[in-house]
Coordinates of C-alpha atoms and ligand atoms in Angstrom, one line a residue:
X10 CA 100.5 98.2 89.4
X11 CA 99.9 100.7 86.6
X12 CA 101.7 100.2 83.4
X13 CA 103.8 102.9 81.8
X14 CA 105.2 103.0 78.3
X15 CA 107.0 105.6 76.3
X16 CA 108.7 105.9 73.0
X17 CA 110.7 108.5 71.0
X18 CA 111.2 107.4 67.4
X19 CA 113.6 108.7 64.8
X20 CA 110.6 108.8 62.4
X21 CA 107.2 107.4 62.0
X22 CA 104.2 107.3 64.4
X23 CA 104.3 106.1 67.9
X24 CA 100.6 105.6 68.7
X25 CA 100.3 102.0 67.5
X26 CA 103.4 100.9 69.4
X27 CA 102.1 102.6 72.6
X28 CA 98.8 100.7 72.4
X29 CA 100.7 97.5 71.7
X30 CA 102.9 98.1 74.8
X31 CA 99.8 99.0 76.9
X32 CA 98.1 95.8 75.8
X33 CA 101.1 93.8 77.1
X34 CA 101.1 95.8 80.3
X35 CA 97.3 95.9 80.9
X36 CA 97.7 93.1 83.5
X37 CA 99.3 95.7 85.7
X38 CA 96.0 97.6 86.0
X39 CA 93.0 98.1 83.9
X40 CA 90.9 100.9 85.6
X41 CA 91.7 103.3 82.7
X42 CA 94.1 103.9 79.9
X43 CA 95.6 106.9 78.1
X44 CA 98.2 108.2 75.8
X45 CA 99.9 111.6 75.1
X46 CA 101.8 112.4 72.0
X47 CA 104.1 115.3 71.2
X48 CA 102.9 117.9 68.6
X49 CA 104.8 121.0 67.6
X50 CA 102.6 123.3 69.6
X51 CA 102.2 121.0 72.7
X52 CA 101.1 117.6 73.9
X53 CA 97.9 116.0 72.9
X54 CA 96.2 113.6 75.3
X55 CA 93.5 111.0 74.8
X56 CA 92.4 108.9 77.8
X57 CA 89.4 106.9 78.9
X58 CA 88.2 105.1 82.0
X59 CA 87.8 101.3 81.7
X60 CA 89.7 98.9 79.5
X61 CA 92.2 99.7 76.8
X62 CA 89.6 98.9 74.2
X63 CA 87.7 102.1 75.3
X64 CA 90.9 104.1 74.6
X65 CA 91.4 102.4 71.2
X66 CA 87.8 103.4 70.2
X67 CA 88.3 106.9 71.3
X68 CA 91.6 107.2 69.4
X69 CA 89.9 105.9 66.3
X70 CA 86.9 108.3 66.6
X71 CA 89.1 111.3 67.3
X72 CA 91.4 110.7 64.4
X73 CA 94.4 111.1 66.7
X74 CA 97.3 111.9 64.2
X75 CA 100.8 110.6 63.9
X76 CA 103.7 111.7 66.1
X77 CA 107.1 110.2 66.7
X78 CA 107.0 110.7 70.5
X79 CA 104.5 109.6 73.1
X80 CA 103.8 108.1 76.5
X81 CA 101.0 105.8 77.6
X82 CA 99.5 104.5 80.8
X83 CA 97.2 101.7 82.1
X84 CA 96.0 102.5 85.6
X85 CA 95.3 100.7 88.8
X86 CA 93.6 103.4 90.8
X87 CA 95.2 104.6 94.0
X88 CA 94.0 108.2 94.3
X89 CA 90.7 109.1 92.8
X90 CA 88.1 106.7 91.3
X91 CA 88.6 105.3 87.9
X92 CA 87.3 108.0 85.6
X93 CA 88.3 109.8 82.4
X94 CA 89.5 112.8 84.3
X95 CA 91.6 110.8 86.8
X96 CA 93.1 108.7 84.0
X97 CA 96.7 109.4 83.0
X98 CA 98.5 111.2 81.3
X99 CA 98.2 114.4 83.3
X100 CA 99.5 117.7 81.9
X101 CA 101.0 120.9 83.0
X102 CA 99.3 124.2 82.5
X103 CA 101.6 125.2 79.6
X104 CA 100.2 122.3 77.6
X105 CA 103.8 121.3 76.7
X106 CA 104.3 118.6 79.3
X107 CA 102.5 115.3 80.1
X108 CA 103.2 112.8 82.8
X109 CA 102.3 109.2 83.5
X110 CA 103.0 107.7 86.9
X111 CA 103.1 104.4 88.8
X112 CA 103.3 104.6 92.6
X113 CA 102.1 107.0 95.2
X114 CA 103.3 110.6 96.1
X115 CA 102.6 110.5 99.8
X116 CA 102.9 114.2 100.4
X117 CA 100.7 115.2 97.4
X118 CA 98.1 116.9 99.6
X119 CA 100.6 119.3 101.1
X120 CA 102.1 120.0 97.6
X121 CA 98.7 120.5 96.1
X122 CA 97.8 123.0 98.8
X123 CA 101.0 124.9 98.0
X124 CA 100.2 125.0 94.3
X125 CA 96.6 126.0 94.9
X126 CA 97.7 129.0 97.0
X127 CA 100.0 129.9 94.1
X128 CA 97.0 130.0 91.8
X129 CA 97.2 126.6 90.2
X130 CA 94.1 124.7 89.4
X131 CA 93.4 120.9 89.0
X132 CA 91.1 118.8 86.9
X133 CA 91.6 115.5 88.7
X134 CA 91.9 114.0 92.2
X135 CA 95.2 112.4 91.4
X136 CA 98.6 112.8 93.0
X137 CA 100.0 112.6 89.5
X138 CA 98.4 115.8 88.3
X139 CA 100.1 117.6 91.3
X140 CA 103.4 116.3 89.9
X141 CA 102.7 117.4 86.4
X142 CA 101.7 120.9 87.5
X143 CA 104.7 121.3 89.7
X144 CA 107.3 120.2 87.1
X145 CA 105.6 122.3 84.5
X146 CA 105.7 125.5 86.7
X147 CA 109.4 124.9 87.4
X148 CA 110.1 124.3 83.8
X149 CA 108.5 127.5 82.8
X150 CA 110.8 129.3 85.3
X151 CA 113.9 127.5 84.1
X152 CA 113.4 128.0 80.3
X153 CA 111.8 126.0 77.6
X154 CA 114.4 123.5 76.4
X155 CA 115.4 120.0 77.5
X156 CA 118.1 121.1 80.0
X157 CA 115.6 123.4 81.6
X158 CA 113.2 120.5 81.9
X159 CA 115.9 118.4 83.6
X160 CA 116.6 121.3 86.0
X161 CA 112.9 121.5 86.8
X162 CA 112.8 117.7 87.5
X163 CA 115.9 118.1 89.7
X164 CA 114.1 120.8 91.7
X165 CA 110.9 118.7 92.1
X166 CA 112.2 115.2 92.9
X167 CA 113.8 116.1 96.3
X168 CA 110.4 117.4 97.4
X169 CA 108.6 114.2 96.7
X170 CA 107.8 111.7 99.4
X171 CA 106.8 108.2 98.4
X172 CA 107.7 106.0 95.5
X173 CA 107.2 106.5 91.9
X174 CA 108.1 105.7 88.4
X175 CA 107.5 108.5 86.0
X176 CA 107.6 109.1 82.2
X177 CA 107.6 112.7 81.1
X178 CA 106.9 113.8 77.6
X179 CA 107.6 117.3 76.7
X180 CA 107.6 119.5 73.5
X181 CA 110.6 121.8 73.2
X182 CA 111.6 124.2 70.4
X183 CA 114.1 121.5 69.4
X184 CA 111.7 118.7 69.3
X185 CA 110.1 116.2 71.7
X186 CA 111.8 114.9 74.8
X187 CA 111.2 111.7 76.8
X188 CA 112.4 111.5 80.4
X189 CA 112.1 108.7 82.9
X190 CA 112.4 109.0 86.7
X191 CA 112.6 106.0 89.0
X192 CA 112.2 106.0 92.8
X193 CA 110.8 102.6 93.8
X194 CA 108.7 100.9 91.1
X195 CA 110.5 99.4 88.2
X196 CA 111.3 101.2 84.9
X197 CA 113.0 99.4 82.0
X198 CA 114.6 101.2 79.1
X199 CA 115.6 99.9 75.7
X200 CA 117.5 101.9 73.0
X201 CA 117.9 101.1 69.3
X202 CA 119.0 103.2 66.4
X203 CA 115.3 103.6 65.5
X204 CA 114.1 104.8 68.9
X205 CA 114.3 105.0 72.6
X206 CA 111.7 103.0 74.6
X207 CA 110.6 102.7 78.2
X208 CA 108.2 100.6 80.1
X209 CA 107.2 99.4 83.5
X210 CA 108.5 96.0 82.7
X211 CA 110.6 94.3 80.2
X212 CA 107.6 92.9 78.4
X213 CA 106.8 96.4 77.2
X214 CA 110.2 96.9 75.6
X215 CA 110.8 93.3 74.4
X216 CA 109.1 93.7 71.0
X217 CA 111.7 96.5 70.2
X218 CA 114.8 95.0 71.8
X219 CA 116.1 92.3 74.0
X220 CA 118.9 94.5 75.4
X221 CA 117.3 96.4 78.3
X222 CA 118.5 98.6 81.1
X223 CA 116.9 98.4 84.5
X224 CA 116.9 101.9 86.0
X225 CA 117.9 102.2 89.6
X226 CA 116.3 104.2 92.4
X227 CA 117.1 107.9 92.0
X228 CA 117.9 107.6 88.3
X229 CA 116.7 110.2 85.8
X230 CA 117.1 109.1 82.2
X231 CA 116.8 110.9 78.9
X232 CA 115.7 108.4 76.3
X233 CA 115.8 108.7 72.5
X234 CA 117.0 106.9 69.3
X235 CA 120.5 105.7 70.0
X236 CA 120.5 107.7 73.2
X237 CA 120.3 106.8 76.9
X238 CA 121.7 109.3 79.3
X239 CA 121.3 108.5 83.0
X240 CA 122.1 110.6 86.1
X241 CA 121.9 108.9 89.5
X242 CA 120.4 110.2 92.7
X243 CA 123.5 112.5 93.3
X244 CA 123.0 114.0 89.8
X245 CA 126.1 112.3 88.5
X246 CA 126.0 110.9 85.0
X247 CA 126.3 107.1 85.1
X248 CA 126.4 104.2 82.7
X249 CA 123.8 101.5 83.4
X250 CA 124.8 98.2 81.8
X251 CA 122.2 96.5 79.5
X252 CA 120.9 93.0 80.3
X253 CA 119.9 90.7 77.5
X254 CA 116.5 89.2 78.1
X255 CA 116.1 85.5 77.2
X256 CA 112.3 85.6 76.9
X257 CA 110.7 85.5 73.5
X258 CA 108.2 88.3 72.9
X259 CA 105.7 85.7 71.6
X260 CA 105.8 84.0 75.1
X261 CA 103.6 86.7 76.4
X262 CA 100.8 85.9 74.0
X263 CA 97.8 83.6 74.6
X264 CA 98.7 81.2 71.8
X265 CA 95.8 78.8 71.0
X266 CA 94.2 79.4 74.4
X267 CA 91.2 81.7 75.3
X268 CA 93.0 83.0 78.3
X269 CA 96.5 83.6 79.5
X270 CA 95.7 81.7 82.7
X271 CA 94.7 78.5 80.8
X272 CA 97.8 78.8 78.6
X273 CA 100.0 79.2 81.7
X274 CA 98.4 76.2 83.4
X275 CA 99.2 74.1 80.4
X276 CA 102.8 75.3 80.4
X277 CA 103.5 73.8 83.8
X278 CA 105.1 70.5 82.6
X279 CA 107.7 72.6 80.7
X280 CA 108.1 75.1 83.5
X281 CA 108.8 72.6 86.2
X282 CA 111.3 70.8 83.9
X283 CA 113.1 74.1 83.0
X284 CA 113.3 75.2 86.6
X285 CA 114.4 71.9 88.1
X286 CA 116.0 69.4 85.7
X287 CA 119.3 71.0 84.7
X288 CA 120.0 71.6 88.4
X289 CA 119.7 68.0 89.4
X290 CA 122.9 66.0 89.8
X291 CA 121.6 62.5 90.0
X292 CA 125.1 61.0 90.2
X293 CA 125.8 62.9 93.4
X294 CA 122.3 62.8 94.7
X295 CA 122.5 66.6 95.0
X296 CA 121.5 69.9 93.4
X297 CA 123.9 72.3 91.6
X298 CA 122.9 76.0 91.3
X299 CA 124.5 78.2 88.7
X300 CA 127.8 79.7 89.5
X301 CA 128.3 77.4 92.6
X302 CA 125.7 79.4 94.6
X303 CA 124.5 77.7 97.8
X304 CA 127.8 75.9 98.3
X305 CA 128.4 73.8 101.3
X306 CA 130.1 76.5 103.4
X307 CA 127.2 79.0 102.7
X308 CA 124.5 76.4 103.4
X309 CA 126.1 75.2 106.6
X310 CA 126.3 78.7 107.9
X311 CA 122.5 79.0 107.8
X312 CA 120.9 78.6 111.2
X313 CA 117.4 79.8 110.4
X314 CA 115.4 80.7 107.4
X315 CA 112.9 83.6 107.3
X316 CA 110.5 83.4 104.3
X317 CA 109.0 86.7 103.1
X318 CA 106.4 86.8 100.3
X319 CA 102.8 87.8 99.4
X320 CA 99.8 85.9 98.1
X321 CA 100.5 82.9 96.0
X322 CA 104.2 83.3 96.5
X323 CA 103.7 83.1 100.2
X324 CA 101.8 79.8 99.8
X325 CA 104.9 78.5 97.9
X326 CA 106.9 79.8 100.9
X327 CA 104.7 77.9 103.3
X328 CA 105.4 74.7 101.3
X329 CA 109.1 75.7 101.3
X330 CA 108.9 75.7 105.1
X331 CA 107.8 72.1 105.2
X332 CA 110.5 71.1 102.8
X333 CA 113.4 73.0 104.5
X334 CA 112.4 71.9 108.0
X335 CA 111.5 68.4 107.0
X336 CA 114.5 67.7 104.8
X337 CA 117.3 69.9 106.1
X338 CA 116.2 70.3 109.7
X339 CA 116.7 74.1 109.6
X340 CA 114.1 76.1 111.6
X341 CA 111.9 78.2 109.3
X342 CA 109.6 81.2 109.9
X343 CA 107.4 82.7 107.3
X344 CA 105.6 86.0 107.3
X345 CA 103.3 88.0 105.1
X346 CA 105.8 90.5 103.8
X347 CA 103.3 93.3 104.5
X348 CA 103.3 92.3 108.2
X349 CA 106.9 91.5 108.8
X350 CA 107.9 95.1 109.3
X351 CA 105.2 95.7 111.8
X352 CA 105.9 93.0 114.4
X353 CA 109.4 94.1 115.5
X354 CA 110.9 90.9 114.1
X355 CA 114.0 89.4 115.8
X356 CA 116.6 88.3 113.3
X357 CA 119.1 86.0 114.9
X358 CA 122.7 85.5 113.6
X359 CA 122.8 83.0 110.7
X360 CA 119.4 84.0 109.3
X361 CA 118.8 83.7 105.6
X362 CA 115.9 85.8 104.5
X363 CA 114.3 84.0 101.6
X364 CA 112.0 86.2 99.4
X365 CA 109.7 84.5 97.0
X366 CA 108.3 86.5 94.2
X367 CA 107.2 86.0 90.6
X368 CA 107.7 89.6 89.6
X369 CA 110.6 90.6 91.8
X370 CA 108.9 94.0 92.1
X371 CA 106.3 93.5 94.9
X372 CA 106.7 96.5 97.2
X373 CA 105.8 94.6 100.4
X374 CA 108.3 91.8 99.7
X375 CA 111.1 94.3 98.8
X376 CA 110.5 96.4 101.9
X377 CA 110.4 93.3 104.2
X378 CA 113.6 91.9 102.7
X379 CA 115.4 95.3 103.1
X380 CA 114.4 95.3 106.7
X381 CA 115.7 91.7 107.2
X382 CA 119.0 92.8 105.6
X383 CA 119.2 95.9 107.9
X384 CA 118.7 93.5 110.9
X385 CA 121.6 91.4 109.8
X386 CA 120.1 88.7 107.6
X387 CA 121.7 87.5 104.4
X388 CA 119.1 87.7 101.6
X389 CA 118.2 85.4 98.8
X390 CA 115.3 85.2 96.3
X391 CA 113.3 82.7 94.4
X392 CA 112.2 84.9 91.5
X393 CA 111.0 84.7 87.9
X394 CA 112.4 87.9 86.6
X395 CA 116.1 88.0 86.1
X396 CA 116.8 91.8 86.2
X397 CA 114.2 92.6 88.8
X398 CA 114.8 94.7 91.8
X399 CA 114.5 91.7 94.2
X400 CA 117.1 89.8 92.3
X401 CA 119.5 92.7 92.0
X402 CA 119.2 93.5 95.7
X403 CA 119.7 89.8 96.9
X404 CA 123.0 88.3 97.9
X405 CA 122.0 85.2 95.8
X406 CA 119.0 84.2 93.7
X407 CA 117.4 81.1 92.4
X408 CA 115.7 82.0 89.1
X409 CA 112.5 80.1 88.2
X410 CA 112.2 79.6 84.5
X411 CA 108.5 80.0 84.2
X412 CA 108.7 82.6 81.3
X413 CA 106.4 85.6 81.4
X414 CA 103.3 85.2 83.5
X415 CA 100.6 87.5 82.3
X416 CA 97.4 86.1 83.8
X417 CA 96.8 88.0 87.1
X418 CA 96.1 84.7 88.8
X419 CA 99.5 83.1 89.3
X420 CA 99.7 79.4 88.3
X421 CA 102.9 78.4 86.5
X422 CA 105.0 80.8 88.6
X423 CA 103.7 79.0 91.7
X424 CA 104.6 75.5 90.7
X425 CA 108.0 76.8 89.5
X426 CA 108.5 78.4 93.0
X427 CA 107.7 75.1 94.6
X428 CA 110.1 73.3 92.3
X429 CA 112.8 75.8 93.2
X430 CA 112.0 75.3 96.9
X431 CA 112.4 71.5 96.6
X432 CA 115.9 72.1 95.0
X433 CA 116.9 74.5 97.7
X434 CA 115.7 72.2 100.5
X435 CA 117.6 69.3 99.1
X436 CA 120.8 71.4 98.7
X437 CA 120.6 72.6 102.3
X438 CA 119.9 69.1 103.5
X439 CA 122.8 67.6 101.5
X440 CA 125.3 70.3 102.6
X441 CA 124.8 69.5 106.3
X442 CA 124.4 65.7 106.0
X443 CA 120.7 65.8 107.0
X444 CA 119.7 63.7 104.0
X445 CA 121.6 60.6 103.0
X446 CA 122.8 60.5 99.3
X447 CA 120.5 57.6 98.4
X448 CA 117.4 59.2 99.8
X449 CA 118.2 62.5 98.1
X450 CA 118.8 60.6 94.8
X451 CA 115.5 58.8 95.2
X452 CA 113.6 62.2 95.7
X453 CA 115.5 63.9 92.8
X454 CA 114.8 60.9 90.6
X455 CA 111.1 61.2 91.4
X456 CA 111.3 64.9 90.6
X457 CA 113.1 64.2 87.3
X458 CA 110.3 61.7 86.4
X459 CA 107.4 64.0 87.3
X460 CA 106.8 65.6 83.9
X461 CA 104.4 62.8 82.5
X462 CA 102.5 62.9 85.8
X463 CA 102.0 66.7 85.4
X464 CA 101.0 66.2 81.8
X465 CA 98.5 63.5 82.8
X466 CA 96.6 66.2 84.8
X467 CA 96.3 68.3 81.7
X468 CA 94.7 65.7 79.3
X469 CA 91.2 66.2 78.0
X470 CA 89.9 63.5 80.4
X471 CA 91.6 65.1 83.4
X472 CA 90.3 68.6 82.5
X473 CA 86.8 67.2 82.0
X474 CA 86.8 65.9 85.6
X475 CA 87.7 69.4 86.9
X476 CA 85.1 71.0 84.6
X477 CA 82.5 68.5 86.0
X478 CA 83.4 69.6 89.6
X479 CA 83.0 73.2 88.4
X480 CA 79.7 72.6 86.8
X481 CA 78.3 70.8 89.7
X482 CA 79.4 73.4 92.3
X483 CA 79.7 76.8 90.6
X484 CA 76.5 78.0 92.3
X485 CA 77.5 77.0 95.8
X486 CA 77.4 79.7 98.6
X487 CA 80.9 79.0 99.6
X488 CA 83.9 76.7 99.3
X489 CA 86.3 75.2 101.9
X490 CA 89.7 73.8 100.8
X491 CA 91.2 71.5 103.3
X492 CA 94.7 70.0 103.5
X493 CA 97.2 68.7 106.0
X494 CA 101.0 69.0 106.2
X495 CA 102.6 70.1 103.0
X496 CA 99.2 70.1 101.3
X497 CA 97.8 72.6 103.7
X498 CA 99.3 75.5 101.8
X499 CA 98.0 73.9 98.6
X500 CA 94.5 74.3 100.1
X501 CA 95.2 77.9 100.9
X502 CA 96.3 78.4 97.3
X503 CA 93.2 76.6 95.9
X504 CA 91.0 79.0 97.9
X505 CA 92.9 82.1 96.7
X506 CA 92.6 81.1 93.1
X507 CA 88.9 80.7 93.4
X508 CA 88.4 84.0 95.3
X509 CA 90.5 86.1 92.9
X510 CA 89.1 84.9 89.6
X511 CA 85.6 83.6 90.3
X512 CA 84.7 86.1 93.1
X513 CA 83.3 83.2 95.3
X514 CA 84.0 83.2 99.0
X515 CA 86.5 80.4 99.7
X516 CA 88.6 79.5 102.7
X517 CA 91.7 77.4 102.9
X518 CA 91.9 75.5 106.2
X519 CA 94.1 73.0 107.9
X520 CA 92.0 69.9 107.8
X521 CA 92.6 69.1 111.4
X522 CA 91.5 72.6 112.4
X523 CA 88.0 72.2 111.0
X524 CA 86.6 70.7 114.2
X525 CA 87.8 73.8 116.2
X526 CA 85.3 76.1 114.6
X527 CA 84.8 76.2 110.8
X528 CA 82.9 72.9 110.8
X529 CA 79.9 75.0 112.0
X530 CA 79.8 76.6 108.5
X531 CA 79.2 73.2 106.9
X532 CA 75.8 72.5 105.2
X533 CA 74.8 71.2 101.8
X534 CA 75.4 74.6 100.2
X535 CA 79.1 74.5 101.0
X536 CA 81.5 72.7 98.6
X537 CA 84.5 71.2 100.4
X538 CA 87.6 70.2 98.4
X539 CA 90.0 68.0 100.4
X540 CA 93.5 67.7 99.1
X541 CA 94.9 64.3 100.3
X542 CA 98.0 62.7 99.0
X543 CA 98.9 59.1 99.8
X544 CA 101.4 59.3 102.7
X545 CA 101.9 60.1 106.4
X546 CA 98.9 62.2 107.0
X547 CA 96.4 60.6 104.6
X548 CA 94.6 58.6 107.2
X549 CA 94.1 61.5 109.5
X550 CA 92.8 63.7 106.7
X551 CA 90.4 61.0 105.7
X552 CA 89.0 61.1 109.3
X553 CA 88.4 64.8 108.8
X554 CA 86.6 64.0 105.6
X555 CA 84.3 61.7 107.5
X556 CA 83.7 64.2 110.2
X557 CA 82.7 66.9 107.7
X558 CA 80.7 64.6 105.5
X559 CA 78.7 63.6 108.6
X560 CA 77.6 67.2 108.9
X561 CA 76.2 67.4 105.4
X562 CA 79.3 68.7 103.7
X563 CA 79.6 68.1 100.0
X564 CA 83.1 66.5 99.7
X565 CA 85.3 66.6 96.6
X566 CA 88.6 64.8 97.0
X567 CA 91.7 65.8 95.1
X568 CA 94.9 63.8 95.3
X569 CA 96.5 60.4 95.2
X570 CA 94.7 58.9 98.3
X571 CA 92.2 56.4 96.7
X572 CA 90.5 55.8 100.0
X573 CA 89.5 59.5 100.1
X574 CA 88.0 59.3 96.7
X575 CA 86.0 56.3 97.8
X576 CA 84.2 58.3 100.5
X577 CA 83.9 61.6 98.6
X578 CA 80.9 62.7 96.4
X579 CA 83.3 63.7 93.5
X580 CA 86.9 63.1 93.0
X581 CA 89.9 64.3 91.0
X582 CA 92.6 61.6 91.1
X583 CA 96.2 62.7 90.9
X584 CA 99.2 60.4 90.3
X585 CA 101.1 59.1 93.2
X586 CA 104.4 60.8 93.9
X587 CA 106.6 61.5 96.9
X588 CA 104.6 63.5 99.5
X589 CA 107.3 66.1 99.3
X590 CA 106.6 66.7 95.6
X591 CA 102.8 66.3 95.9
X592 CA 102.0 70.0 95.9
X593 CA 103.4 70.2 92.3
X594 CA 100.6 67.8 91.2
X595 CA 97.7 68.6 93.6
X596 CA 97.7 72.3 92.8
X597 CA 96.9 71.8 89.1
X598 CA 93.3 70.5 89.4
X599 CA 92.6 73.3 91.9
X600 CA 93.8 75.8 89.3
X601 CA 91.5 74.2 86.7
X602 CA 88.5 74.0 89.0
X603 CA 88.9 77.7 89.8
X604 CA 89.3 78.5 86.1
X605 CA 86.2 76.6 85.0
X606 CA 84.0 78.1 87.9
X607 CA 85.2 81.5 86.8
X608 CA 84.3 80.7 83.2
X609 CA 80.8 79.4 84.2
X610 CA 80.2 82.6 86.2
X611 CA 81.3 84.8 83.3
X612 CA 84.2 86.4 85.0
X613 CA 87.0 88.2 83.4
X614 CA 89.6 85.5 84.1
X615 CA 92.8 87.2 83.1
X616 CA 91.9 90.6 84.6
X617 CA 89.9 90.0 87.7
X618 CA 88.2 93.0 89.2
X619 CA 90.2 95.3 91.6
X620 CA 93.4 93.4 91.1
X621 CA 96.7 94.0 89.3
X622 CA 99.5 91.6 88.6
X623 CA 102.4 93.3 90.0
X624 CA 101.7 95.1 93.3
X625 CA 104.3 97.9 93.5
X626 CA 102.5 99.9 96.3
X627 CA 102.6 98.9 100.0
Ligands
LIG12 C1 98.3 85.4 92.8 O1 97.4 84.8 92.0 C2 98.2 86.8 93.0 N1 97.8 87.5 91.9 C3 99.1 87.4 94.0 O2 98.7 86.9 95.3 C4 100.6 87.4 93.9 O3 101.1 86.1 94.0 C5 101.2 88.3 94.9 O4 100.8 89.6 94.6 C6 102.7 88.3 94.9 O5 103.3 88.7 93.6 P1 104.8 88.4 93.3 O6 105.0 86.9 93.2 O7 105.0 89.0 92.0 O8 105.6 89.0 94.4

């Protein structure tokens, strides 16, 4: 949600690097973009509503000159419509300070009222401008140098309610100053001899250095070439250790693909392999996590699992429930993270709260996990970002190795989460003797052999089948996705993919639930994708296909159940695998169908309207 970048160089111009950083972070929000750079006499701002390209044009036309220090922002609007005036950066009245912000200042109305009565005026409807004006006023009172600015920040921060990540750029008599403040949303800093860099996520710093510092809540950091000074929430100077990021900066590009989403779909054979294979111990018919995590004693002490996640990650969580209950026999609940806090949840002794999140920065998931911890649960995470807040706050974490996921629609992160959930379920099952060694080995062997099956879904011929489904049905009024058992969450995920990138109304439904109401929606303008894997529930799902077909529904079958293909109007066959693993395969054609429908409908696939990749507001 909103991308922030900042840089203070020893020499040279910062503008190009800021734009490069914003282009990497644009997935966090794309309602507007802006930059501010430091000049001797003050800060200069250029900002535009709409995509980053609008800002780039404006910068070219205005002949925005070189400066060694600047900040930039790409916005997902929270306060005030997307417009030039509401775009960040916002400045103080002195013209010497600019601020970019990710998050929400909840008491901004009250603070604004106070400032208005003190004679302040505003040019935008944003909470950020309130901040900029406030810090600037205090700075003027405190002096004009860097220390005075820090004193001003220290006066303002305790008055703010909400969560925010800020980058402040100021012009002082001794040169430009770059300051970062974190209270909630992530901020990452990287320092080299050539410059100090900050960004909302590691992708923004990665082109400069792989050694990054994740700021913590309450931190205020001064950033510059060879310099990182951090004070914590108590105002005490602290050293924050750097983490070396394994990702390659080129991983966040599109490669030969027209969209990040398509590239990420194609990465899934590698991603599943990277996440699962090295953790499989076929000899023992078991799973080994790094550092001996999830050992027998820990696993045996788990009486109940509470899954917390949002969106796609929650669908992976729902699949995890089938796996953990089915293989390990441990009761599992799952909740929308955004709802968990509002239903007075009961956390019994022995509960493991399992957060599932690609980014590790989703505000709802973080808040729900914190509550679970407060209520006595131990916490763990399945997460894709090593240094993220979710990982740092968890007692244990299983990292997925999906690499950077840039497309707003999650694809490879989802299959990686499912792969991690399979591993966790097997480990839990083995630790308590719920799954005999030979059965576990059989399942793990099947997982170890799954790569060619995943690849077979990404051949030209397989993609052509998905494209044919898309062509045939792109104009339909609505879509239903049906599945049973472990493939019910796959249906939910298929519907979410279509909604978010193609803007078509779609519902995921439990196949057996259709006859209890939704079947009334069925006519020949409704496309119905049924996910049916050969296995325990295949026959029952087939019966649901027949019931729906009899009402004029246009049936498309996806999966390994040949008999379903025989009775459907169109089909996308998927290789046979264990039913436990079938979501890894069945979800891929659904991603491709959504992708191609979105393409046919001319949608902006990597940046769907109204969305942002990382949702750091509640
Ligand atoms: C998926 O396509 C979505 N963009 C969204 O539902 C996402 O999965 C959700 O916001 C959770 O994000 P996280 O995995 O980073 O926590």
